[in-house]
mmCIF file of C-alpha atoms in Angstrom:
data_model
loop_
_atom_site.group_PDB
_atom_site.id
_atom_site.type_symbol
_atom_site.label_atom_id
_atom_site.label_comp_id
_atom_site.label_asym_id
_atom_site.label_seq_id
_atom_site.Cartn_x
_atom_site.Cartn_y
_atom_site.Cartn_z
ATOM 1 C CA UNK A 1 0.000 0.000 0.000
ATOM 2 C CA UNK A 2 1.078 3.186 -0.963
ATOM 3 C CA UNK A 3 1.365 6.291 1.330
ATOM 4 C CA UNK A 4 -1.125 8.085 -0.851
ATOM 5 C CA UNK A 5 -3.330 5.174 -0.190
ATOM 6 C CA UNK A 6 -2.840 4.634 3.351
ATOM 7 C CA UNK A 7 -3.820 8.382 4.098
ATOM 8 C CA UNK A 8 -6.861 7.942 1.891
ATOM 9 C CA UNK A 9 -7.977 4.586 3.722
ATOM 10 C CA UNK A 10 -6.918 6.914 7.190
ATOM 11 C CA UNK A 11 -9.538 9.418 5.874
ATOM 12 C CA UNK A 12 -12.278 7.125 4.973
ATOM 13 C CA UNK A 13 -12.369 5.626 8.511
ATOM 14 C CA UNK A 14 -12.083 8.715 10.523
ATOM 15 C CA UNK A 15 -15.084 9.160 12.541
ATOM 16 C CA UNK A 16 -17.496 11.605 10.905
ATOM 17 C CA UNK A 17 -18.359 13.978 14.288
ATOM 18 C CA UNK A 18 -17.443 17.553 14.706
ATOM 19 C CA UNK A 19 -18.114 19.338 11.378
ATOM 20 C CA UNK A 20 -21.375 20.010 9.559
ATOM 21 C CA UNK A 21 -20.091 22.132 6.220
ATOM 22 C CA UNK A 22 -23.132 24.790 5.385
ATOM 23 C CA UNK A 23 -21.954 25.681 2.065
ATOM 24 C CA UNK A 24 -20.901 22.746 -0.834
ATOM 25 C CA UNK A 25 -20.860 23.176 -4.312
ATOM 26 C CA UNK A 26 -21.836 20.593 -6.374
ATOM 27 C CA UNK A 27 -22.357 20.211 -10.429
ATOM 28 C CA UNK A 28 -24.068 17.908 -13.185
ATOM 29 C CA UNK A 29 -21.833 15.929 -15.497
ATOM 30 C CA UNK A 30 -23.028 17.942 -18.519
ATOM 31 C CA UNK A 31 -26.205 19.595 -19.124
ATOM 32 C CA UNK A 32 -28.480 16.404 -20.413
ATOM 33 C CA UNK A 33 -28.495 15.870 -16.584
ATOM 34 C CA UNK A 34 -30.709 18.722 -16.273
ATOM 35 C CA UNK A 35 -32.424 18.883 -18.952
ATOM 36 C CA UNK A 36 -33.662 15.487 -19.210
ATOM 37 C CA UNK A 37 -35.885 17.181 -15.968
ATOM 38 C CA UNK A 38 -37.604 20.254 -18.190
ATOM 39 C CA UNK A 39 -40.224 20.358 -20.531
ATOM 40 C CA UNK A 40 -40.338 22.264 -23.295
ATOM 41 C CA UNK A 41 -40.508 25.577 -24.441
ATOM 42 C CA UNK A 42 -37.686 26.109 -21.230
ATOM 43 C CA UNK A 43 -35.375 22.507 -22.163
ATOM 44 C CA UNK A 44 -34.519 24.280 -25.447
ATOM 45 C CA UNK A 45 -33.863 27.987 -23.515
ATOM 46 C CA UNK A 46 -31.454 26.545 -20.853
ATOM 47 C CA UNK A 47 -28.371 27.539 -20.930
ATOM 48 C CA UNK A 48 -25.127 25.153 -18.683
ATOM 49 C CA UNK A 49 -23.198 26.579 -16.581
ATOM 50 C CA UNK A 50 -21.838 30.534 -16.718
ATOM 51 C CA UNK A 51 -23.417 33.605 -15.029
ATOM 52 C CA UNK A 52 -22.226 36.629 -17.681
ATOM 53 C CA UNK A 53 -19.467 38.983 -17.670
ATOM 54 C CA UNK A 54 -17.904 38.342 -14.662
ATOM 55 C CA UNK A 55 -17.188 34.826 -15.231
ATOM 56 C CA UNK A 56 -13.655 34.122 -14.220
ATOM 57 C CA UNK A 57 -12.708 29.927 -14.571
ATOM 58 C CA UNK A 58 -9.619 30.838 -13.484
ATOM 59 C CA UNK A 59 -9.457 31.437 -9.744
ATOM 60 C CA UNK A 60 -12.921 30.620 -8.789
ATOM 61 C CA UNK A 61 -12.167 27.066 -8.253
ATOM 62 C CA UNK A 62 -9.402 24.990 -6.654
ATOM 63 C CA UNK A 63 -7.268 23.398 -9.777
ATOM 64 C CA UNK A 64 -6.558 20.477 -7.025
ATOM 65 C CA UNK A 65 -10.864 20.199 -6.924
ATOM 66 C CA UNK A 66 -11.351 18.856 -10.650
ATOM 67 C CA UNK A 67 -12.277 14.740 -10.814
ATOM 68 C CA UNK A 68 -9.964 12.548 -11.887
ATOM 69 C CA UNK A 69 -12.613 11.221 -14.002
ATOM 70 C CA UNK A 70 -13.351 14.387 -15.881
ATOM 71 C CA UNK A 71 -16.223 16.188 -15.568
ATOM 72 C CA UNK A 72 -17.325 19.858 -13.997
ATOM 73 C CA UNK A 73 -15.471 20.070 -10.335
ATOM 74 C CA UNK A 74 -18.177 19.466 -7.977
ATOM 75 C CA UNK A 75 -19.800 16.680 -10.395
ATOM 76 C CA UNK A 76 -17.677 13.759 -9.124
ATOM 77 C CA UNK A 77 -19.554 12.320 -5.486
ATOM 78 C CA UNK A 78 -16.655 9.832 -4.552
ATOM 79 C CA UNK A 79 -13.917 11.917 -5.363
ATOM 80 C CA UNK A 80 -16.052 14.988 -3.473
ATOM 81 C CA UNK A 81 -16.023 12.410 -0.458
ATOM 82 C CA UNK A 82 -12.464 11.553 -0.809
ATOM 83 C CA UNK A 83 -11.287 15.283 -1.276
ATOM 84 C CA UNK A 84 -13.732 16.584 1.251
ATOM 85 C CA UNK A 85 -16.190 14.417 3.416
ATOM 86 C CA UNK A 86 -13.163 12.095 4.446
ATOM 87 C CA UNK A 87 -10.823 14.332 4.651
ATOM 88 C CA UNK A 88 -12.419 16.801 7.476
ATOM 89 C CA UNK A 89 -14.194 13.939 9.309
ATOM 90 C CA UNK A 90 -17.501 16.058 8.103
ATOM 91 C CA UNK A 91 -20.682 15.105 9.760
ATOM 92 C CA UNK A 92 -23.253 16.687 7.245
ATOM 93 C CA UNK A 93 -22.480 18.916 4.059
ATOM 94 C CA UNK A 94 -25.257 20.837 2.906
ATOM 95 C CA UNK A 95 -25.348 21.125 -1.103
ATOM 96 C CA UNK A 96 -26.184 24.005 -3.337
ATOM 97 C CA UNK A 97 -25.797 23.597 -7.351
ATOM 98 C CA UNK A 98 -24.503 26.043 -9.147
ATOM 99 C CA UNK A 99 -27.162 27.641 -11.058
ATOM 100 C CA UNK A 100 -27.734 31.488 -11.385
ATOM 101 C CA UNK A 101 -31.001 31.262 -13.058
ATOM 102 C CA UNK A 102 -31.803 34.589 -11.589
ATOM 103 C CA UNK A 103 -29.479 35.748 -13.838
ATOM 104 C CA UNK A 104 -32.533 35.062 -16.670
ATOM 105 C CA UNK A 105 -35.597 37.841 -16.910
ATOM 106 C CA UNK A 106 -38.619 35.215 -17.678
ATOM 107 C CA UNK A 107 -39.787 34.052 -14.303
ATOM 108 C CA UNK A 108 -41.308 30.861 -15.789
ATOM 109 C CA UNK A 109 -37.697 29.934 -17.036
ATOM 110 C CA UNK A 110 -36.191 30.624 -13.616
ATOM 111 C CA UNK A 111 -38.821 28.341 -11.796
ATOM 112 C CA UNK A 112 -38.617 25.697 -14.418
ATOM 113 C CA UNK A 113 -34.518 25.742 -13.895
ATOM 114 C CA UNK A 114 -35.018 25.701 -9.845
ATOM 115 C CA UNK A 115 -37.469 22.819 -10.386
ATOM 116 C CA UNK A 116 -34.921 20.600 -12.565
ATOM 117 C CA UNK A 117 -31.964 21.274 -10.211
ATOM 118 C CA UNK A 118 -34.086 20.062 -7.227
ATOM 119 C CA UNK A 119 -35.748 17.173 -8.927
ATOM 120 C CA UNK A 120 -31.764 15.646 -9.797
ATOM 121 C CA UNK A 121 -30.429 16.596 -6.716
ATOM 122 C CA UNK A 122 -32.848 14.743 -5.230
ATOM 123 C CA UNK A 123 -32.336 11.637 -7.515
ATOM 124 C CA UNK A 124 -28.420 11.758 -7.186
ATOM 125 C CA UNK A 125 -26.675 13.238 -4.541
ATOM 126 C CA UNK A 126 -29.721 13.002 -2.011
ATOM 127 C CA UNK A 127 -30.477 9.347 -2.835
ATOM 128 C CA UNK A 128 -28.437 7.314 -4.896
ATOM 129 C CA UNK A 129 -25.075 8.821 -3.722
ATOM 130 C CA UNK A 130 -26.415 9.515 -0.164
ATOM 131 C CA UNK A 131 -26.148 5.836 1.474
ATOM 132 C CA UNK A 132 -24.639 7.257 4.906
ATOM 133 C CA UNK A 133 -27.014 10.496 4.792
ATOM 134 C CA UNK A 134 -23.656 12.837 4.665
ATOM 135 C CA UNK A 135 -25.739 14.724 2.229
ATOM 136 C CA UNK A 136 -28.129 17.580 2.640
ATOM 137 C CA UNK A 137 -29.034 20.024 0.274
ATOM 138 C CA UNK A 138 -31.292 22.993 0.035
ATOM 139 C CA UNK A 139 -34.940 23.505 -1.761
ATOM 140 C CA UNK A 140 -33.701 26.010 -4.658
ATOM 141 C CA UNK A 141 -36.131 28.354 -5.298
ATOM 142 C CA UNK A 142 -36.503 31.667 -8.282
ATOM 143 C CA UNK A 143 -37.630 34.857 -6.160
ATOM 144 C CA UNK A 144 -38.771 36.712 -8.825
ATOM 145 C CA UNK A 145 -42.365 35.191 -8.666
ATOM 146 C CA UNK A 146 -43.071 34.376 -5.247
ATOM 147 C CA UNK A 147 -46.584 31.705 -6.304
ATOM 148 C CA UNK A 148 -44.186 29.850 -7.939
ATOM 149 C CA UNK A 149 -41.595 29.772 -5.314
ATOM 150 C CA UNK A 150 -43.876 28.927 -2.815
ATOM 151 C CA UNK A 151 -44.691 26.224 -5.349
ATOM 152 C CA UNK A 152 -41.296 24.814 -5.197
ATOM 153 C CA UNK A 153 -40.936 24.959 -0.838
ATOM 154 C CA UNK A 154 -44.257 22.777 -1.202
ATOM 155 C CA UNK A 155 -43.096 19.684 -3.498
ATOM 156 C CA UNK A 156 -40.300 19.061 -1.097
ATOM 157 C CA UNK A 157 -40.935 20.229 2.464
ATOM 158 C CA UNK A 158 -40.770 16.921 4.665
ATOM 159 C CA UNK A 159 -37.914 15.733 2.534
ATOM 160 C CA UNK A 160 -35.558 14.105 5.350
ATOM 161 C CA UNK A 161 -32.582 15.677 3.567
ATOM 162 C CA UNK A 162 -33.558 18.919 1.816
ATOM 163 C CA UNK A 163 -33.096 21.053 5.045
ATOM 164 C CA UNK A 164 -33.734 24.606 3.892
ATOM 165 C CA UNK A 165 -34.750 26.975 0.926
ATOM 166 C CA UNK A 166 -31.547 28.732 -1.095
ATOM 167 C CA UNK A 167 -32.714 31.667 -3.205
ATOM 168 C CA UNK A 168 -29.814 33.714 -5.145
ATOM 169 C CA UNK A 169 -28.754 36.869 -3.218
ATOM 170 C CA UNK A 170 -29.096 38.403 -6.392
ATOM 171 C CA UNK A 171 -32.366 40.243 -6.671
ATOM 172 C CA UNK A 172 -34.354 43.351 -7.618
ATOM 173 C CA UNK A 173 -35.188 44.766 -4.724
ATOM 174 C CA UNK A 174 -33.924 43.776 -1.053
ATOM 175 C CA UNK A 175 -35.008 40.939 0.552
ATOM 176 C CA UNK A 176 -37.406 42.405 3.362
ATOM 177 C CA UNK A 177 -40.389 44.077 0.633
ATOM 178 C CA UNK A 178 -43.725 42.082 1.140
ATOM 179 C CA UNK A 179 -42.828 41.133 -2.080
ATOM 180 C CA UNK A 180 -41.222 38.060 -0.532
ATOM 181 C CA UNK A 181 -43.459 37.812 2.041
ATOM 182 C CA UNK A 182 -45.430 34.624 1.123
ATOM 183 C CA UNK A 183 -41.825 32.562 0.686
ATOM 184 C CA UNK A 184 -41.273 33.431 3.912
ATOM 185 C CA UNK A 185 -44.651 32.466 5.027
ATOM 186 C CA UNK A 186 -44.331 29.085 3.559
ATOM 187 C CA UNK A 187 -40.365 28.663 4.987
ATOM 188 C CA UNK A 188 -41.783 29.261 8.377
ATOM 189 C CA UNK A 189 -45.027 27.423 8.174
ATOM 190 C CA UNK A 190 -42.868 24.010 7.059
ATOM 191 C CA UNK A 191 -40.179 24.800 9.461
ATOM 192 C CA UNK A 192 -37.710 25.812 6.576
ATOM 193 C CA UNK A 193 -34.335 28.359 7.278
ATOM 194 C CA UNK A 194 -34.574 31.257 4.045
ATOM 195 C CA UNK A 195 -30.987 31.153 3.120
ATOM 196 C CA UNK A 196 -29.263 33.594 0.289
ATOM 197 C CA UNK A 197 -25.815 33.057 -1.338
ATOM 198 C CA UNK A 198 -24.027 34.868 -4.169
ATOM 199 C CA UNK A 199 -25.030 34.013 -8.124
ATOM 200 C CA UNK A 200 -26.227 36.659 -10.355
ATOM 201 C CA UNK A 201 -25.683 39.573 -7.777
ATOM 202 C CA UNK A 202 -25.917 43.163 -10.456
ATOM 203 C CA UNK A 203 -25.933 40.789 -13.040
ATOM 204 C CA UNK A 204 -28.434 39.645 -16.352
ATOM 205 C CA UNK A 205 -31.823 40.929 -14.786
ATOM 206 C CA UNK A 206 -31.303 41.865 -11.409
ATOM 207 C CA UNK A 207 -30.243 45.550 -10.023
ATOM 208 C CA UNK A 208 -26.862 46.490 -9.511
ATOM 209 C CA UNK A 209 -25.691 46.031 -5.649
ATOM 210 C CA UNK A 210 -23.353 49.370 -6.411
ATOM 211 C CA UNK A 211 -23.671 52.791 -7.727
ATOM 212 C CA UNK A 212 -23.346 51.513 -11.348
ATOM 213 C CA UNK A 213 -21.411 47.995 -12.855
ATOM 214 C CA UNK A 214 -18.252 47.129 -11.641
ATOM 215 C CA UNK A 215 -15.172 47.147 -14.679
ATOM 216 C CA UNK A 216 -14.164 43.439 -13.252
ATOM 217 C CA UNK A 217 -14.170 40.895 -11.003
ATOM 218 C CA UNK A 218 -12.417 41.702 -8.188
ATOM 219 C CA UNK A 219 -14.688 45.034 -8.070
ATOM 220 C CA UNK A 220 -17.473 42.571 -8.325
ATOM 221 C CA UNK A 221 -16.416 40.317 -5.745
ATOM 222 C CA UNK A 222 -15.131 42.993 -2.901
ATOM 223 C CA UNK A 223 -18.431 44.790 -3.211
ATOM 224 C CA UNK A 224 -20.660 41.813 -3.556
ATOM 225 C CA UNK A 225 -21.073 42.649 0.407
ATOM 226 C CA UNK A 226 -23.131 46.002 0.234
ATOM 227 C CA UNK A 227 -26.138 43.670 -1.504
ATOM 228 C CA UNK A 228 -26.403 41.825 1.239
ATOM 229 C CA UNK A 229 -26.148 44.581 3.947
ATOM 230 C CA UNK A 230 -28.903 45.617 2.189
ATOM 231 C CA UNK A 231 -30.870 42.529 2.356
ATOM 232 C CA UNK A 232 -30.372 42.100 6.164
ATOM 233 C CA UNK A 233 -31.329 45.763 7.008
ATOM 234 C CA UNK A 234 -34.077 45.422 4.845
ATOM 235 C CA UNK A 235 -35.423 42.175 6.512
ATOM 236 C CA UNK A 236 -34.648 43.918 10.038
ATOM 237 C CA UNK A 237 -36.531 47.337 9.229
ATOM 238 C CA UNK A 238 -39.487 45.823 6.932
ATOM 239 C CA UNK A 239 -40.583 44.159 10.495
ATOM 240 C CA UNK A 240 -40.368 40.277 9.121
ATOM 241 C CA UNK A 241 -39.286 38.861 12.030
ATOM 242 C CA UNK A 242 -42.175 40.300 13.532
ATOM 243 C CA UNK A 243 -44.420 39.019 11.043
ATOM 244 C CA UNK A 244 -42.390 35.736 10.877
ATOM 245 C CA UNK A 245 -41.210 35.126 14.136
ATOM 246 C CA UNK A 246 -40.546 31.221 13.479
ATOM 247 C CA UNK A 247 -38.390 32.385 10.307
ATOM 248 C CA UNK A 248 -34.701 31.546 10.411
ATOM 249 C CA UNK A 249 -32.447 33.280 7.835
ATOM 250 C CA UNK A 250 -29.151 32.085 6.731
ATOM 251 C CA UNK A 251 -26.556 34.794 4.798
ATOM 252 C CA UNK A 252 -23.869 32.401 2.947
ATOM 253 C CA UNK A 253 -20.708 33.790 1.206
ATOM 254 C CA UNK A 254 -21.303 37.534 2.060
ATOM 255 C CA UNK A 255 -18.728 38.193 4.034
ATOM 256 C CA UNK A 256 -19.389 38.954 8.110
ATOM 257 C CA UNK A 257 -17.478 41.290 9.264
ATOM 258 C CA UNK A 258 -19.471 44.032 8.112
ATOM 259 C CA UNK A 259 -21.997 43.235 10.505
ATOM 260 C CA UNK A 260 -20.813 44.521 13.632
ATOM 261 C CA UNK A 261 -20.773 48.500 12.491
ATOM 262 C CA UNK A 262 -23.685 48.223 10.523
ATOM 263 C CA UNK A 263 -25.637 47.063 13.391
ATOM 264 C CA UNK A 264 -24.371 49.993 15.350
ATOM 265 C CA UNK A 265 -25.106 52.124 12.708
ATOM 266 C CA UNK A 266 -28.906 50.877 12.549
ATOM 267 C CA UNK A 267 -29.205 50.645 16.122
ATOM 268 C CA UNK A 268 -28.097 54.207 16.040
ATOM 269 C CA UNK A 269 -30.651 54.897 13.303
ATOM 270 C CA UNK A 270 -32.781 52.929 14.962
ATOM 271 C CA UNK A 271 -33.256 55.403 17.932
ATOM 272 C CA UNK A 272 -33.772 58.855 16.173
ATOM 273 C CA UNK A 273 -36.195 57.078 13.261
ATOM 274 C CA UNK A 274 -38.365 54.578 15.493
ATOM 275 C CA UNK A 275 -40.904 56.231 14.330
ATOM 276 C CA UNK A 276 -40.607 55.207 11.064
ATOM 277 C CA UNK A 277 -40.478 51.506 11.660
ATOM 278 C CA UNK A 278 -43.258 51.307 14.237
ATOM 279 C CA UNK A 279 -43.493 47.338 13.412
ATOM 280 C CA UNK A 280 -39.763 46.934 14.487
ATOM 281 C CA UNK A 281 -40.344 46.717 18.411
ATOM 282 C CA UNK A 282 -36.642 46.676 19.644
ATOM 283 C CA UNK A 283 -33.271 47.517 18.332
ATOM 284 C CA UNK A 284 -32.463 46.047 15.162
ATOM 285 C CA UNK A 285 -29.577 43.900 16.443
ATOM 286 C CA UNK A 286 -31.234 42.147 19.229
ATOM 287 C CA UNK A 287 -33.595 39.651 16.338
ATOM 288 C CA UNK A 288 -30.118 38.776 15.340
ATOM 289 C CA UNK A 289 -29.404 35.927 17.106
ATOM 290 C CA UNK A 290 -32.912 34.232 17.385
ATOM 291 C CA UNK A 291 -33.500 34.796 14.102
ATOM 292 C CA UNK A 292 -30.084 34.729 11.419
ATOM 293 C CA UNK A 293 -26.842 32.496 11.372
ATOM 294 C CA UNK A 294 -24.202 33.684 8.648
ATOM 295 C CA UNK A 295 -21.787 31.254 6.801
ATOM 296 C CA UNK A 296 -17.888 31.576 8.030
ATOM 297 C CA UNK A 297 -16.478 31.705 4.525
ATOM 298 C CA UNK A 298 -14.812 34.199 3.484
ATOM 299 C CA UNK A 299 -13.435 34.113 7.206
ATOM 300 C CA UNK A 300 -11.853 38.078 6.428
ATOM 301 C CA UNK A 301 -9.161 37.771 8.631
ATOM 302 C CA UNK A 302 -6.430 40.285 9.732
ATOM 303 C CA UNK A 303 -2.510 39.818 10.048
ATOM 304 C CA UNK A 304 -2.853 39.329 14.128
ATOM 305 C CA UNK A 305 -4.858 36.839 15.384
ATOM 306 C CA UNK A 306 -6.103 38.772 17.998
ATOM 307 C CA UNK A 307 -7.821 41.156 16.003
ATOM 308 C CA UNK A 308 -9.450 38.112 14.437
ATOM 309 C CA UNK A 309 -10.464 36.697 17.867
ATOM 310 C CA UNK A 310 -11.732 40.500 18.741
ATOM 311 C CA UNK A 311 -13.707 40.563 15.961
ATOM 312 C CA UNK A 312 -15.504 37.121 15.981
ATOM 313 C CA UNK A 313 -16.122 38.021 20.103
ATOM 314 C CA UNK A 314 -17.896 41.633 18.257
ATOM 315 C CA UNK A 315 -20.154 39.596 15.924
ATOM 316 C CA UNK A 316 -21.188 37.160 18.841
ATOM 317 C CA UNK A 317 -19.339 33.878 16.253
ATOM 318 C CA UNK A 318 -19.942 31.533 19.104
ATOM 319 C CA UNK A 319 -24.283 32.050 18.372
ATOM 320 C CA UNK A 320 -24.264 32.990 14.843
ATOM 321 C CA UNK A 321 -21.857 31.454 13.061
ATOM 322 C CA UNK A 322 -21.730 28.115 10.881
ATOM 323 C CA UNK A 323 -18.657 26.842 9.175
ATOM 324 C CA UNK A 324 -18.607 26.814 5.391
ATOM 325 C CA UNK A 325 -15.796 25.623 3.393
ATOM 326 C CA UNK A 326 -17.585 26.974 0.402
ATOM 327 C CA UNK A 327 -15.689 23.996 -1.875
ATOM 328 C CA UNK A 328 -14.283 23.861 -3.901
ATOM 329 C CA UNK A 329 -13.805 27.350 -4.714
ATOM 330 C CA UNK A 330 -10.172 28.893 -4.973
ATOM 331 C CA UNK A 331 -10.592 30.385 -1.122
ATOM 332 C CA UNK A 332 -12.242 26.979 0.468
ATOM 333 C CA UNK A 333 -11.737 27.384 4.320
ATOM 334 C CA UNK A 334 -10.190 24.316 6.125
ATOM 335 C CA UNK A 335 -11.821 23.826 9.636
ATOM 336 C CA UNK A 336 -8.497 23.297 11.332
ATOM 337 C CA UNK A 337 -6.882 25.694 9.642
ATOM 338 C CA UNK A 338 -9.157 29.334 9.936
ATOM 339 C CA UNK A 339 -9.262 30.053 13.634
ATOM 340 C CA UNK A 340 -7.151 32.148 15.400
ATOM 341 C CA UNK A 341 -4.201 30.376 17.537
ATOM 342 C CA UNK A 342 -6.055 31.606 20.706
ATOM 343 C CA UNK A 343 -10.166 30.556 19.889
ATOM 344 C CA UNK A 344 -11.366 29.435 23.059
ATOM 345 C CA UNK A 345 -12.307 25.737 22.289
ATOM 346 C CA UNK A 346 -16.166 26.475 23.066
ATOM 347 C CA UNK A 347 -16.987 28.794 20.112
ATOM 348 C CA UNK A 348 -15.023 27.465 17.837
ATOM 349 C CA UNK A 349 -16.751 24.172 18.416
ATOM 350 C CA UNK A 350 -20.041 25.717 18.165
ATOM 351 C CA UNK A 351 -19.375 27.632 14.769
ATOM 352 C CA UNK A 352 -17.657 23.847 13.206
ATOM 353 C CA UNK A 353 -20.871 22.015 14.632
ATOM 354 C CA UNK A 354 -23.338 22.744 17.681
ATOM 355 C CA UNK A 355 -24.419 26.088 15.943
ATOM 356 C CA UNK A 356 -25.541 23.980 12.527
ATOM 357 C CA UNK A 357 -26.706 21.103 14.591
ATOM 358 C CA UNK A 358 -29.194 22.856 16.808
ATOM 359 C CA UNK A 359 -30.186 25.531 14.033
ATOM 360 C CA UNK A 360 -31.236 22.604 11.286
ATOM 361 C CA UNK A 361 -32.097 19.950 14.486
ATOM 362 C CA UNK A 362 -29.597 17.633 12.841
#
């Protein structure tokens, strides 16, 4: 036996306890795997792969992350254990395709897209590659027409493994409107988190999340934060929580530390404008923690470890936050590799697995 081999046996046998990964990617071999799930006029209008013009194939994913078989990274489930699953000891991964049909303007397209992804998820990685139950996944939904949404959260709540509803943080307007009230209704009334990750952020149909476009994409991807400020003040000032209070809300690859001065800032705001936001009936930051859990990754982290430690103590990390590795993308976060030297053991426990565990009731 090789060493390669031996570490790769070493990996398959560690006990699976102490990790639940929030944010996977995974990928169909080609398109026929999705399409083979729409009808027509929409099997014709899909598009594989690709948001637009801030694609970049270069850094986006890990080189190390593409299947020895061939294939899309992320489309490969043995080598995803190997690479991943095995490797951290993970507990649970939670999967999200990549898709970006809010990237498209006709609403019917978007839901038909949302609908394939969810129907082969559920016949591949949820079932036939799911033997253990490593693998969770989310209910992918369109936005842009809530009835059909709503739709969607109906053909699979009670699914043992779907475990929550992803929409694409990309959007026309933020996330707290009434608009998307009745997907929120639905989330809560099946006992569903409303999570929101990165896709077609200012991109095909939806609003910029800046003054204008961005020239590339490291523009794109420094800013991509201020859209989802703006969907978390939104949902704080619009009074859902209030309206929802069983809703649970999960921000995924937007960054988090941002939050502790903008929740100053609105608690701030909060107390000269009360007025204006009668439904809102205490200061913005304290629905926080009953209420929203925010993905690690990106983990921004400073040169001193101590300002990292200061700031996860800020954001109140040991109740909010989940670990994400967010592979295989270029900037994947290992588990025992992000912290600072000097985490006390409790929270960073609790953000690697007791925060996801209780929050999903894993």
């Amino acid at each position: 036996m090789t060493q390669n081999q031996a570490v790769k046996l070493e990996n398959k046998n560690r006990k699976r306890t102490g990790i639940i990964d929030c944010d996977v990617h995974v990928s169909p071999f080609d398109n026929d795997e999705i399409k083979k799930y729409m009808k027509q006029p929409f099997r014709d209008a899909f598009r594989f792969w690709g948001r637009g013009i801030f694609d970049n194939p270069f850094t986006e994913v890990r080189p190390d992350a593409k299947p020895p078989t061939g294939g899309p990274i992320g489309s490969d489930p043995e080598f995803l254990r190997e690479q991943l699953i095995d490797s951290y000891g993970t507990e649970h991964a939670i999967l999200h395709p990549w898709i970006y049909a809010d990237y498209y303007a006709d609403p019917d397209l978007k839901a038909a897209i949302c609908s394939a992804y969810n129907d082969w998820l559920n016949d591949t990685w949820l079932s036939k590659y799911n033997h253990d139950g490593v693998f969770k996944a989310s209910i992918v939904i369109s936005h842009q027409d809530p009835s059909l949404a709503v739709k969607e959260i109906e053909r699979w709540a009670g699914h043992p493994h779907f475990v929550q509803v992803l929409a694409d943080a990309g959007a026309r307007a933020p996330f707290g409107q009434r608009h998307y009230w009745p997907i929120y209704e639905a989330c809560q009334r099946h006992g569903l988190p409303f999570a929101y990750h990165p896709g077609s952020d200012g991109l095909g149909s939806n609003t910029p999340f800046t003054p204008g476009f961005p020239t590339h994409f490291i523009e794109w991807g420094t800013t991509l934060v201020c859209g989802f400020i703006s969907h978390l003040v939104s949902l704080l000032t619009e009074g859902v929580f209030e309206r929802y209070p069983g809703l649970k809300v999960v921000s995924l690859e937007g960054g988090s530390a941002w939050l502790p001065a903008i929740l100053w800032r609105l608690d701030s705001h909060y107390k000269s404008f009360r007025f204006e936001v009668p439904w809102v009936k205490k200061l913005p930051s304290l629905y926080i923690r009953d209420h929203v859990r925010f993905g690690s990754q990106p983990l921004e982290k400073p040169d001193d470890d101590k300002h990292l430690l200061y700031f996860l103590e800020m954001m109140d990390a040991e109740n909010i936050m989940m670990f994400t590795s967010d592979y295989p993308h270029y900037d994947t976060d290992h588990p025992r590799e992000m912290f600072p030297r000097n985490i006390p053991e409790q929270m960073k426990n609790k953000i690697l697995y007791e925060n996801a565990r209780e929050f999903y009731r894993f």
